[in-house]
Amino acid sequence: MLLVLWDVDQTLVNVDGLGGETFAEVFRRLVGRLPENSPPMSGRTDLDILGEMLRRNGVAPTSRTVARFQREFEAAFHDKVAALRRRGRALPGAVDAVAALAARPGVVQSVLTGNMRSVAELKLATFGLAAWLDFEVGAYGTESVARADLVPLAQERAGRKYGAVFDARSTVLVGDTPNDVAAGHQGGARVVAVATGRTSAAELRAAGADVVLPDLTDVDAVVAAVTGSARR
């Protein structure tokens, strides 16, 4: 069997900055002011982003504070579903690529994302991608600060559910940032990188991705890359 772990933002969907806006709104609601110094978010877990945002703005990231931010963020983002539908979109080829892989025997697809689970599910359901993804075996951004920790977590969950061993030979992470590449290799997965975000194809190759694609529009190329029949 093959476990395919998809990054969400800028790999499958673009939500037009709603996540960052929601972080800022929740910060203002709970702290009483907008954050003056926001960290980069690309390729990072929510725990990592939130901890740095709090520290940069003079707020101690205690477990209680972090938990409260997470609850407030989750509720606030779900309240933005109308804006999500209006401003967001599935990236070109994403639906067809995920559907094509779902049609192949022995392929299990889920997510490895910096988002919390309910937010990832909302984004992907909104743009027609959820039906082919097994969210039960995914790994999420509230489960570890380090993205690489999420790979073995997803492998363990998928192994229990499907009765197979998922390791570096049978796990593929698909993402759009150098952080995705590093997380995949450190965590124990092959990495297919797509230049659909802010990172160029050349930069993704330099980061060490096993295969680099310009986007997901060539479904045959995506399937070949993910299943291991494509050259770097």
Tab-separated table of N, CA and C in Angstrom, residues 112-175:
chain	number	residue	atom	x	y	z
A	112	LEU	N	-1.198	15.964	5.763
A	112	LEU	CA	-0.199	16.328	6.763
A	112	LEU	C	-0.093	17.840	6.677
A	113	THR	N	-0.659	18.504	7.656
A	113	THR	CA	-0.906	19.934	7.520
A	113	THR	C	-0.615	20.689	8.801
A	114	GLY	N	-0.266	21.946	8.644
A	114	GLY	CA	-0.103	22.815	9.795
A	114	GLY	C	-1.415	23.245	10.411
A	115	ASN	N	-2.528	23.006	9.728
A	115	ASN	CA	-3.852	23.363	10.228
A	115	ASN	C	-4.315	22.419	11.331
A	116	MET	N	-5.209	22.893	12.183
A	116	MET	CA	-5.938	21.977	13.049
A	116	MET	C	-6.915	21.179	12.188
A	117	ARG	N	-7.314	20.005	12.696
A	117	ARG	CA	-8.074	19.083	11.857
A	117	ARG	C	-9.365	19.697	11.324
A	118	SER	N	-10.168	20.312	12.166
A	118	SER	CA	-11.469	20.797	11.698
A	118	SER	C	-11.321	21.892	10.650
A	119	VAL	N	-10.270	22.691	10.753
A	119	VAL	CA	-10.033	23.747	9.771
A	119	VAL	C	-9.593	23.136	8.444
A	120	ALA	N	-8.721	22.130	8.499
A	120	ALA	CA	-8.312	21.439	7.273
A	120	ALA	C	-9.513	20.796	6.591
A	121	GLU	N	-10.353	20.137	7.377
A	121	GLU	CA	-11.535	19.492	6.804
A	121	GLU	C	-12.465	20.518	6.165
A	122	LEU	N	-12.656	21.652	6.831
A	122	LEU	CA	-13.531	22.688	6.284
A	122	LEU	C	-13.004	23.208	4.956
A	123	LYS	N	-11.731	23.514	4.893
A	123	LYS	CA	-11.145	24.025	3.653
A	123	LYS	C	-11.321	23.024	2.515
A	124	LEU	N	-11.017	21.766	2.778
A	124	LEU	CA	-11.030	20.769	1.712
A	124	LEU	C	-12.450	20.373	1.321
A	125	ALA	N	-13.361	20.333	2.286
A	125	ALA	CA	-14.754	20.042	1.953
A	125	ALA	C	-15.368	21.174	1.137
A	126	THR	N	-15.019	22.397	1.464
A	126	THR	CA	-15.574	23.560	0.768
A	126	THR	C	-15.252	23.532	-0.717
A	127	PHE	N	-14.075	22.994	-1.057
A	127	PHE	CA	-13.657	23.020	-2.461
A	127	PHE	C	-13.633	21.637	-3.109
A	128	GLY	N	-14.422	20.706	-2.561
A	128	GLY	CA	-14.678	19.438	-3.232
A	128	GLY	C	-13.572	18.413	-3.178
A	129	LEU	N	-12.717	18.479	-2.155
A	129	LEU	CA	-11.587	17.551	-2.069
A	129	LEU	C	-11.717	16.518	-0.951
A	130	ALA	N	-12.647	16.710	-0.053
A	130	ALA	CA	-12.674	15.892	1.166
A	130	ALA	C	-13.041	14.437	0.919
A	131	ALA	N	-13.840	14.160	-0.088
A	131	ALA	CA	-14.384	12.812	-0.271
A	131	ALA	C	-13.310	11.755	-0.478
A	132	TRP	N	-12.152	12.150	-1.001
A	132	TRP	CA	-11.100	11.176	-1.312
A	132	TRP	C	-10.020	11.090	-0.238
A	133	LEU	N	-10.190	11.816	0.846
A	133	LEU	CA	-9.151	11.899	1.876
A	133	LEU	C	-9.641	11.279	3.175
A	134	ASP	N	-8.797	10.444	3.784
A	134	ASP	CA	-9.125	9.813	5.060
A	134	ASP	C	-8.541	10.668	6.186
A	135	PHE	N	-9.347	11.547	6.737
A	135	PHE	CA	-8.859	12.469	7.758
A	135	PHE	C	-8.493	11.766	9.063
A	136	GLU	N	-9.021	10.566	9.287
A	136	GLU	CA	-8.711	9.839	10.521
A	136	GLU	C	-7.230	9.511	10.635
A	137	VAL	N	-6.560	9.317	9.517
A	137	VAL	CA	-5.152	8.907	9.570
A	137	VAL	C	-4.203	10.067	9.284
A	138	GLY	N	-4.736	11.270	9.175
A	138	GLY	CA	-3.890	12.430	8.942
A	138	GLY	C	-3.191	12.892	10.206
A	139	ALA	N	-2.365	13.920	10.057
A	139	ALA	CA	-1.666	14.520	11.199
A	139	ALA	C	-1.753	16.032	11.050
A	140	TYR	N	-1.886	16.713	12.193
A	140	TYR	CA	-2.366	18.088	12.178
A	140	TYR	C	-1.497	19.021	13.009
A	141	GLY	N	-1.647	20.308	12.715
A	141	GLY	CA	-0.746	21.317	13.259
A	141	GLY	C	-0.906	21.641	14.719
A	142	THR	N	-1.897	21.053	15.377
A	142	THR	CA	-2.031	21.215	16.825
A	142	THR	C	-1.422	20.043	17.581
A	143	GLU	N	-0.802	19.116	16.852
A	143	GLU	CA	-0.280	17.902	17.486
A	143	GLU	C	1.219	17.958	17.751
A	144	SER	N	1.915	18.890	17.150
A	144	SER	CA	3.344	19.072	17.411
A	144	SER	C	3.789	20.424	16.866
A	145	VAL	N	4.777	21.000	17.526
A	145	VAL	CA	5.407	22.204	16.982
A	145	VAL	C	6.184	21.855	15.724
A	146	ALA	N	6.878	20.723	15.746
A	146	ALA	CA	7.742	20.315	14.635
A	146	ALA	C	6.942	19.548	13.591
A	147	ARG	N	6.957	20.028	12.368
A	147	ARG	CA	6.193	19.386	11.297
A	147	ARG	C	6.677	17.963	11.026
A	148	ALA	N	7.965	17.721	11.166
A	148	ALA	CA	8.496	16.381	10.903
A	148	ALA	C	7.892	15.335	11.825
A	149	ASP	N	7.499	15.731	13.031
A	149	ASP	CA	6.886	14.786	13.971
A	149	ASP	C	5.565	14.239	13.460
A	150	LEU	N	4.939	14.946	12.546
A	150	LEU	CA	3.626	14.539	12.067
A	150	LEU	C	3.690	13.345	11.127
A	151	VAL	N	4.822	13.133	10.469
A	151	VAL	CA	4.924	12.034	9.505
A	151	VAL	C	4.763	10.680	10.191
A	152	PRO	N	5.573	10.339	11.200
A	152	PRO	CA	5.372	9.043	11.847
A	152	PRO	C	4.022	8.916	12.531
A	153	LEU	N	3.456	10.026	12.956
A	153	LEU	CA	2.131	9.984	13.562
A	153	LEU	C	1.092	9.514	12.543
A	154	ALA	N	1.138	10.075	11.339
A	154	ALA	CA	0.219	9.646	10.283
A	154	ALA	C	0.500	8.206	9.863
A	155	GLN	N	1.760	7.837	9.763
A	155	GLN	CA	2.108	6.463	9.395
A	155	GLN	C	1.554	5.463	10.402
A	156	GLU	N	1.682	5.785	11.677
A	156	GLU	CA	1.170	4.891	12.719
A	156	GLU	C	-0.348	4.763	12.632
A	157	ARG	N	-1.029	5.871	12.447
A	157	ARG	CA	-2.487	5.837	12.355
A	157	ARG	C	-2.947	5.038	11.140
A	158	ALA	N	-2.311	5.277	10.004
A	158	ALA	CA	-2.679	4.544	8.795
A	158	ALA	C	-2.366	3.059	8.940
A	159	GLY	N	-1.241	2.744	9.575
A	159	GLY	CA	-0.884	1.349	9.781
A	159	GLY	C	-1.906	0.608	10.610
A	160	ARG	N	-2.371	1.253	11.676
A	160	ARG	CA	-3.381	0.623	12.535
A	160	ARG	C	-4.685	0.404	11.775
A	161	LYS	N	-5.092	1.386	11.000
A	161	LYS	CA	-6.384	1.299	10.324
A	161	LYS	C	-6.364	0.328	9.152
A	162	TYR	N	-5.259	0.325	8.403
A	162	TYR	CA	-5.229	-0.449	7.164
A	162	TYR	C	-4.419	-1.735	7.264
A	163	GLY	N	-3.806	-1.992	8.410
A	163	GLY	CA	-3.079	-3.240	8.601
A	163	GLY	C	-1.862	-3.369	7.716
A	164	ALA	N	-1.179	-2.264	7.465
A	164	ALA	CA	0.016	-2.264	6.617
A	164	ALA	C	1.107	-1.464	7.311
A	165	VAL	N	2.341	-1.699	6.879
A	165	VAL	CA	3.472	-0.930	7.393
A	165	VAL	C	3.745	0.215	6.427
A	166	PHE	N	3.694	1.423	6.932
A	166	PHE	CA	3.998	2.594	6.115
A	166	PHE	C	5.307	3.199	6.604
A	167	ASP	N	6.288	3.204	5.710
A	167	ASP	CA	7.608	3.729	6.044
A	167	ASP	C	8.065	4.645	4.918
A	168	ALA	N	9.358	4.931	4.876
A	168	ALA	CA	9.871	5.867	3.874
A	168	ALA	C	9.708	5.353	2.448
A	169	ARG	N	9.582	4.045	2.292
A	169	ARG	CA	9.398	3.482	0.948
A	169	ARG	C	7.943	3.505	0.510
A	170	SER	N	7.039	3.652	1.449
A	170	SER	CA	5.616	3.556	1.115
A	170	SER	C	4.818	4.772	1.586
A	171	THR	N	5.523	5.883	1.814
A	171	THR	CA	4.869	7.124	2.223
A	171	THR	C	5.377	8.262	1.346
A	172	VAL	N	4.465	9.051	0.830
A	172	VAL	CA	4.810	10.208	0.003
A	172	VAL	C	4.133	11.444	0.577
A	173	LEU	N	4.911	12.480	0.787
A	173	LEU	CA	4.378	13.768	1.218
A	173	LEU	C	4.383	14.707	0.020
A	174	VAL	N	3.271	15.372	-0.219
A	174	VAL	CA	3.167	16.341	-1.309
A	174	VAL	C	2.975	17.728	-0.698
A	175	GLY	N	3.899	18.647	-1.001
A	175	GLY	CA	3.823	19.981	-0.423
A	175	GLY	C	4.486	21.019	-1.296
